[in-house]
XYZ file of C-alpha atoms in Angstrom:
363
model
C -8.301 -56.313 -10.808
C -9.254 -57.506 -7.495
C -10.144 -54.608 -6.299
C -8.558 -55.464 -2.652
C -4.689 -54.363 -2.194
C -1.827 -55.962 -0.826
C -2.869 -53.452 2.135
C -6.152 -54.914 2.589
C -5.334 -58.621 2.339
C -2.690 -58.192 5.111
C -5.112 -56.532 7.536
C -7.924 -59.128 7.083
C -5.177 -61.996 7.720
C -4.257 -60.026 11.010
C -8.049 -59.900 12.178
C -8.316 -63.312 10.973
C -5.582 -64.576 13.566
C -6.907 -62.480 16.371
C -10.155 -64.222 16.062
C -8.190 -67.877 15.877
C -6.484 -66.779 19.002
C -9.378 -65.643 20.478
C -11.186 -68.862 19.930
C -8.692 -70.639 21.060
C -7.027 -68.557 24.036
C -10.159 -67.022 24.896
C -8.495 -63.550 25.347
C -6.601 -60.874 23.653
C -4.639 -58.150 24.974
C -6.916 -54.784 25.274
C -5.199 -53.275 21.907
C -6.497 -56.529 19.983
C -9.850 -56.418 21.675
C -10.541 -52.758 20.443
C -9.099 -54.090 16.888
C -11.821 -56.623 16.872
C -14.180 -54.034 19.101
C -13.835 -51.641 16.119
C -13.338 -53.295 13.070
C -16.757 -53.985 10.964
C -14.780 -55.740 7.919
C -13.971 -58.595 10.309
C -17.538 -59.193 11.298
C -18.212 -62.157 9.047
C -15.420 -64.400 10.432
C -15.934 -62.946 13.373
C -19.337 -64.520 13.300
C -18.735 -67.636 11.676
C -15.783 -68.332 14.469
C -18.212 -67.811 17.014
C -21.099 -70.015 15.997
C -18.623 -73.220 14.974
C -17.524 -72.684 18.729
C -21.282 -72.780 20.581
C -22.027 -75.837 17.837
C -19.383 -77.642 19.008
C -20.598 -77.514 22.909
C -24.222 -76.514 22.363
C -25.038 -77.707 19.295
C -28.082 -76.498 17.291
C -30.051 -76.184 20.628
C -31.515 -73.373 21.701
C -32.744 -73.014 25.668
C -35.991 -71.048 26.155
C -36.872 -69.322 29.948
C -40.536 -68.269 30.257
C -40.185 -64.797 31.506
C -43.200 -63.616 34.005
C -42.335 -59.525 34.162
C -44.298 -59.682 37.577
C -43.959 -55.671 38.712
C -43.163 -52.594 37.261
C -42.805 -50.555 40.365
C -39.231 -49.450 41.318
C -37.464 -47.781 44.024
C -34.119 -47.196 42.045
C -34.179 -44.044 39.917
C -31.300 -45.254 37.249
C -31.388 -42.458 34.374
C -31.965 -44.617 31.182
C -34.671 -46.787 32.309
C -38.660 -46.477 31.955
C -39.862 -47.672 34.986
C -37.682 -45.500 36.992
C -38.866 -44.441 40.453
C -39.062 -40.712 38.642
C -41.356 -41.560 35.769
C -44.407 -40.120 36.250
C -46.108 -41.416 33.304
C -45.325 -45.171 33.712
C -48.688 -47.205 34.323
C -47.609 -49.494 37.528
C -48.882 -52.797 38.452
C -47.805 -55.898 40.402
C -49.608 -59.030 39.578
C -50.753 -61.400 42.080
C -48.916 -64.422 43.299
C -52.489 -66.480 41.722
C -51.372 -64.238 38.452
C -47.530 -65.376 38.421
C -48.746 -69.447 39.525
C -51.132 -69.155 36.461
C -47.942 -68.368 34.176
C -46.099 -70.644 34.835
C -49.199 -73.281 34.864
C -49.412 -71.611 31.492
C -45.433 -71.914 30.364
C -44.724 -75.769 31.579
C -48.009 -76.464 29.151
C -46.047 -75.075 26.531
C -42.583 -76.958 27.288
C -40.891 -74.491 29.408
C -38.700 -75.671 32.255
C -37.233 -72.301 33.102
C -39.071 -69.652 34.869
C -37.558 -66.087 34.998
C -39.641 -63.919 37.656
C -38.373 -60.218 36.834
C -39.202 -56.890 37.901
C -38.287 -53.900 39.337
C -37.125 -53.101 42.956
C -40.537 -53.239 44.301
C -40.577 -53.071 48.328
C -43.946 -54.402 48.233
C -42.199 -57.986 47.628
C -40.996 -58.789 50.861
C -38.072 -61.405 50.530
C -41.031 -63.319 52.708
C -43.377 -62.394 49.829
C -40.251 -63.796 47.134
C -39.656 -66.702 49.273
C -43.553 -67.911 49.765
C -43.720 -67.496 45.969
C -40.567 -69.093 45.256
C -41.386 -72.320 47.791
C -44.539 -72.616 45.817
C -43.219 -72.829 42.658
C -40.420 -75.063 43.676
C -43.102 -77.602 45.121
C -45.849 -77.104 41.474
C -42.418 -77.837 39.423
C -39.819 -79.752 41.521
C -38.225 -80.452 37.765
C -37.888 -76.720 36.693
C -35.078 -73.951 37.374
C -36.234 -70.993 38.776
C -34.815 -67.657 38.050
C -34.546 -64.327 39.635
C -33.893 -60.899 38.509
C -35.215 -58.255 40.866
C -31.881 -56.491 41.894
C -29.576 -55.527 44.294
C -30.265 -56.989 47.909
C -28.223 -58.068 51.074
C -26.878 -60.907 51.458
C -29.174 -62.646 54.061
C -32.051 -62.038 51.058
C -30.528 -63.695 48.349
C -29.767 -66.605 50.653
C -33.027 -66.518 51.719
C -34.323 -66.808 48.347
C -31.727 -69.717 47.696
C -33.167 -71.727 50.612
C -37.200 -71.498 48.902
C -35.784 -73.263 45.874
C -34.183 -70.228 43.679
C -31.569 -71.760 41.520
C -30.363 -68.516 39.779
C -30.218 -65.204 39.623
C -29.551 -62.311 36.666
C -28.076 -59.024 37.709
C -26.630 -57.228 34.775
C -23.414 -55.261 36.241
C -24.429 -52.286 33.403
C -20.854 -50.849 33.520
C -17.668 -52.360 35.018
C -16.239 -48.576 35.115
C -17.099 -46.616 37.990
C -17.291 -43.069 36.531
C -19.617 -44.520 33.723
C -21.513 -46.127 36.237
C -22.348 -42.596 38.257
C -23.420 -41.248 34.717
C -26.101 -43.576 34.158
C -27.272 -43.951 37.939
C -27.831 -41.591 41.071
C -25.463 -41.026 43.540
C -27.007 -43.668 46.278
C -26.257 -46.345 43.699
C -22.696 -47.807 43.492
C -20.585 -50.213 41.353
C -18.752 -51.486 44.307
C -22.212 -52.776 46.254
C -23.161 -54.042 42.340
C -20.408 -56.078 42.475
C -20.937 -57.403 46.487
C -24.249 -58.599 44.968
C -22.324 -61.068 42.277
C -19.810 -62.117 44.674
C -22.610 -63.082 47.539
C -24.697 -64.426 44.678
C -21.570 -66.798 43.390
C -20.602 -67.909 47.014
C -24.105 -68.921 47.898
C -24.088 -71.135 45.169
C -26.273 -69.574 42.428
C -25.900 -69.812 38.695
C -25.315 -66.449 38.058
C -25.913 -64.146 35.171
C -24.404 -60.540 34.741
C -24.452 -58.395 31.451
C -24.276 -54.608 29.819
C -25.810 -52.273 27.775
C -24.402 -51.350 24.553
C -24.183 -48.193 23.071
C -25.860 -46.774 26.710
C -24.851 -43.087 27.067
C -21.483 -42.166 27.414
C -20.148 -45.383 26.815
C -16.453 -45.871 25.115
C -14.817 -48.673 24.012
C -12.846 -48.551 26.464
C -15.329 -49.005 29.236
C -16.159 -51.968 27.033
C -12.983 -53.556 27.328
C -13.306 -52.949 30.677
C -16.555 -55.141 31.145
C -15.176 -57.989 29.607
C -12.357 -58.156 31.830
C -14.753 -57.846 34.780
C -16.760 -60.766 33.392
C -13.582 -62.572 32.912
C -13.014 -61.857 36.763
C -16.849 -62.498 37.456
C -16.886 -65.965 35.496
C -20.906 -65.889 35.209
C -22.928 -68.620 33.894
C -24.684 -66.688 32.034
C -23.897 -62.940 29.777
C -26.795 -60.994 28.732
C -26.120 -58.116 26.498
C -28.735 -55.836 23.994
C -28.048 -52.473 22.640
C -29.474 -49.543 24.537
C -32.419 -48.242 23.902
C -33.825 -44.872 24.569
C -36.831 -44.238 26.530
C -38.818 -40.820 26.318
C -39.517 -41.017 29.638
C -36.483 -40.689 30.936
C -33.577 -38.289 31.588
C -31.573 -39.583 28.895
C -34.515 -39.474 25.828
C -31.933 -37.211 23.721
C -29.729 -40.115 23.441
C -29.306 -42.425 20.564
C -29.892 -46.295 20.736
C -27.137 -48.253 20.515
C -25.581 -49.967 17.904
C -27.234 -53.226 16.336
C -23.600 -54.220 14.642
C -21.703 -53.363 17.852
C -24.146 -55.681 19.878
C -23.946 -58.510 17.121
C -20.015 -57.824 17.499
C -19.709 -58.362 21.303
C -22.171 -61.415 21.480
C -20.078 -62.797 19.400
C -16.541 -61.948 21.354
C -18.258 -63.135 24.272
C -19.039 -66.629 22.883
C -15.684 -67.163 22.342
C -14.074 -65.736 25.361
C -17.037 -67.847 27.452
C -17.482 -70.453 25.067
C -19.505 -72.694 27.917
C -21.466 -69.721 29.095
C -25.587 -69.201 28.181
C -25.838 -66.023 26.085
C -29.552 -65.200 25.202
C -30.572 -63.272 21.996
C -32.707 -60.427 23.853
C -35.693 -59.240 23.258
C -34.367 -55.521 23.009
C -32.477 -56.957 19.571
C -35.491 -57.726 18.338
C -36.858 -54.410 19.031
C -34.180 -52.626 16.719
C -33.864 -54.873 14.554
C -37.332 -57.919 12.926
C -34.564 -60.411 12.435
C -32.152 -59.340 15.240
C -32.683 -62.223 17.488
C -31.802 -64.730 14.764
C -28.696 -62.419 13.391
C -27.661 -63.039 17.636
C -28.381 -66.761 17.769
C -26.096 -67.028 14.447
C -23.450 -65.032 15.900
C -23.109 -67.163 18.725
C -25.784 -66.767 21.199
C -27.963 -69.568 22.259
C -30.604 -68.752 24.812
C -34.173 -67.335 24.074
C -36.436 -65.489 26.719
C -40.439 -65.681 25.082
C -42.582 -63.609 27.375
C -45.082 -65.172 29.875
C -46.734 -62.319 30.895
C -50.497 -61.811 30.963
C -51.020 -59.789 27.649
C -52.920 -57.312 29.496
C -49.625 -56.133 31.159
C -46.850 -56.727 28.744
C -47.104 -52.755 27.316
C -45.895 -51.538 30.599
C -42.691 -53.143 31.316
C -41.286 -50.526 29.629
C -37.830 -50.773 30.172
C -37.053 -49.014 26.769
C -39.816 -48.379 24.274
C -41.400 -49.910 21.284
C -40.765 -53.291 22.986
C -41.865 -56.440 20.936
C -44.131 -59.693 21.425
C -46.381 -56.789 23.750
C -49.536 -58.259 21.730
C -48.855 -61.887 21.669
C -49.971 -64.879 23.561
C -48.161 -67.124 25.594
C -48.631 -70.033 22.683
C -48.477 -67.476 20.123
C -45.107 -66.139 21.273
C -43.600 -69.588 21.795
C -44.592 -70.831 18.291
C -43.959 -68.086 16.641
C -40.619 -67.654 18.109
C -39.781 -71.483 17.334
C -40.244 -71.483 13.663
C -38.103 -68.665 13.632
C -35.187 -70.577 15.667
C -35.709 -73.347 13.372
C -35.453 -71.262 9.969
C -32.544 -69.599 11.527
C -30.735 -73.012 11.631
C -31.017 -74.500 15.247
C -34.002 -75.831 17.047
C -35.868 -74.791 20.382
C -34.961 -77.087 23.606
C -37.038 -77.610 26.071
C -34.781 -78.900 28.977
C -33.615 -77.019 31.915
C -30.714 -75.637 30.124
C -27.686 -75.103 32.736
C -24.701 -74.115 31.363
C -22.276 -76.679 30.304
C -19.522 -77.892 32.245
C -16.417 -75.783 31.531
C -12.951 -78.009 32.453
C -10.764 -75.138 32.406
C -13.156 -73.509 35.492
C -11.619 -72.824 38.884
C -8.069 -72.795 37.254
């Protein structure tokens, strides 16, 4: 005896042809999604389909981005994160623009040709502040991409920013679902100006990067499905997803962390509904998880972020606790992380790493 029935055969040949259709139409309808969405037995093809599809456009290469986590000061109050406005026990600081020029000085030693300046919505960085810092950068590293992710801002800002030499910018939507949205942020927050932000961002001509949380609180699968049809609307570059993780600090420290199989599961939807699209393994799967970030790269992402950041700050960009590489050095983190890519079956890049040319876009 097999021990599988005729019952159980027939189901894993129907998951089996929703993930060749996916692969190969890039969508299902939103009662195959949840299928896929909800269905932990199909996980191993489900993988396997997604990393065949970013070999054949990627190959084994992996991009790396030197994040610099420059601030940790925030005017936004959103409930699940630790460096809320609210938090009270959060030790702020901003480093200098000598402290930033020094990382990167530091990251294009070590091969990086991606910066990614991050941090919170601090009014003390002017967009002339961004801009002068930006310029600067632009003229140390004419041959690097420089990335952005420091939130909502008008339009006249981000093309600002554009004009100093910003090529891209990351600006997770969070939720595509507007009641979810008002659960996890305060009422002077919206999705509609979240989504003004992507659209200016796209039409200025950035390479733009948008993700969600998984598992954050009161999420459904539903509101799932929903953000991958908003992505499919959104068409970003670049989809950065990592399970949620509580913070004690915060409103929502009852809550559970998300899911490690769930987030596994939608990297590797996403790969092949976005086959041409960057899709880092985050640093908040390696946080749940010591092998997480390989278990993403194999199920399809391809993107790595090592951490730039002085040491001395790295504990308090506490977005969600118990974050990893806190300790680390620069060169520490970026060999470290390298052997790991490599034993995982692909190899660390060290080019600028846009995302490849997709001949079905604009149609």
């Amino acid at each position: 005896m097999s021990g599988f029935s005729e019952k159980d055969v027939s189901a894993g040949s129907r998951g089996a042809e929703l993930i060749r259709q996916l692969a190969e139409t890039r969508t299902l309808s939103d009662a195959q999604l949840k299928t896929l969405l909800c269905t932990g037995d199909l996980d191993a093809l489900l993988f396997q389909a997604a990393d065949e599809k970013r070999r054949e456009i990627y190959g084994e290469d992996v991009y790396i981005r030197g994040l610099i986590e420059f601030t940790n000061y925030c005017r936004n109050n959103c409930y699940y994160c630790g460096i809320r406005r609210d938090n009270r026990q959060a030790e702020r600081y901003r480093l200098s623009t000598q402290d930033i020029l020094d990382c990167c000085a530091e990251g294009y030693r070590l091969g990086f040709r991606t910066f990614v300046l991050q941090g919170g919505e601090d009014p003390f960085f002017t967009d002339a502040r961004i801009c002068a810092l930006v310029s600067e950068i632009r003229q140390r590293y004419p041959d690097c991409a420089i990335t952005l992710s420091i939130g909502e801002k008008p339009r006249e800002s981000y093309q600002a920013y554009f004009d100093a030499g910003a090529n891209r910018y990351l600006l997770r939507h969070e939720t595509a679902n507007d009641r979810h949205y008002g659960m996890l942020h305060p009422d002077c927050m919206s999705l509609p100006n979240r989504k003004r932000c992507h659209r200016d961002l796209k039409e200025i001509g950035y390479q733009v990067g948008s993700g969600f949380m998984v598992g954050s609180p009161y999420q459904t699968t539903d509101n799932l499905i929903e953000d991958l049809r908003f992505l499919q609307s959104l068409q970003p570059h670049m989809i950065g997803i990592g399970p949620y993780i509580t913070h004690a600090d915060t409103p929502f420290a009852a809550f559970p962390s998300g899911s490690l199989s769930l987030t596994l599961r939608l990297i590797a939807i996403l790969r092949l509904m976005f086959p041409y699209a960057l899709i880092p393994a985050t640093t908040a799967l390696g946080t749940i998880h010591p092998q997480d970030r390989e278990l993403g790269l194999k199920a399809g992402a391809n993107v790595v972020m090592p951490n730039l950041s002085p040491v001395s700050v790295r504990r308090l960009y506490t977005l969600y606790e118990n974050k990893i590489c806190t300790g680390e050095e620069a060169a520490q983190c970026r060999g470290c992380l390298e052997r790991r890519v490599h034993a995982a079956g692909y190899r660390i890049v060290t080019a600028v790493g846009d995302a490849a040319a997709d001949p079905l876009a604009g149609r």
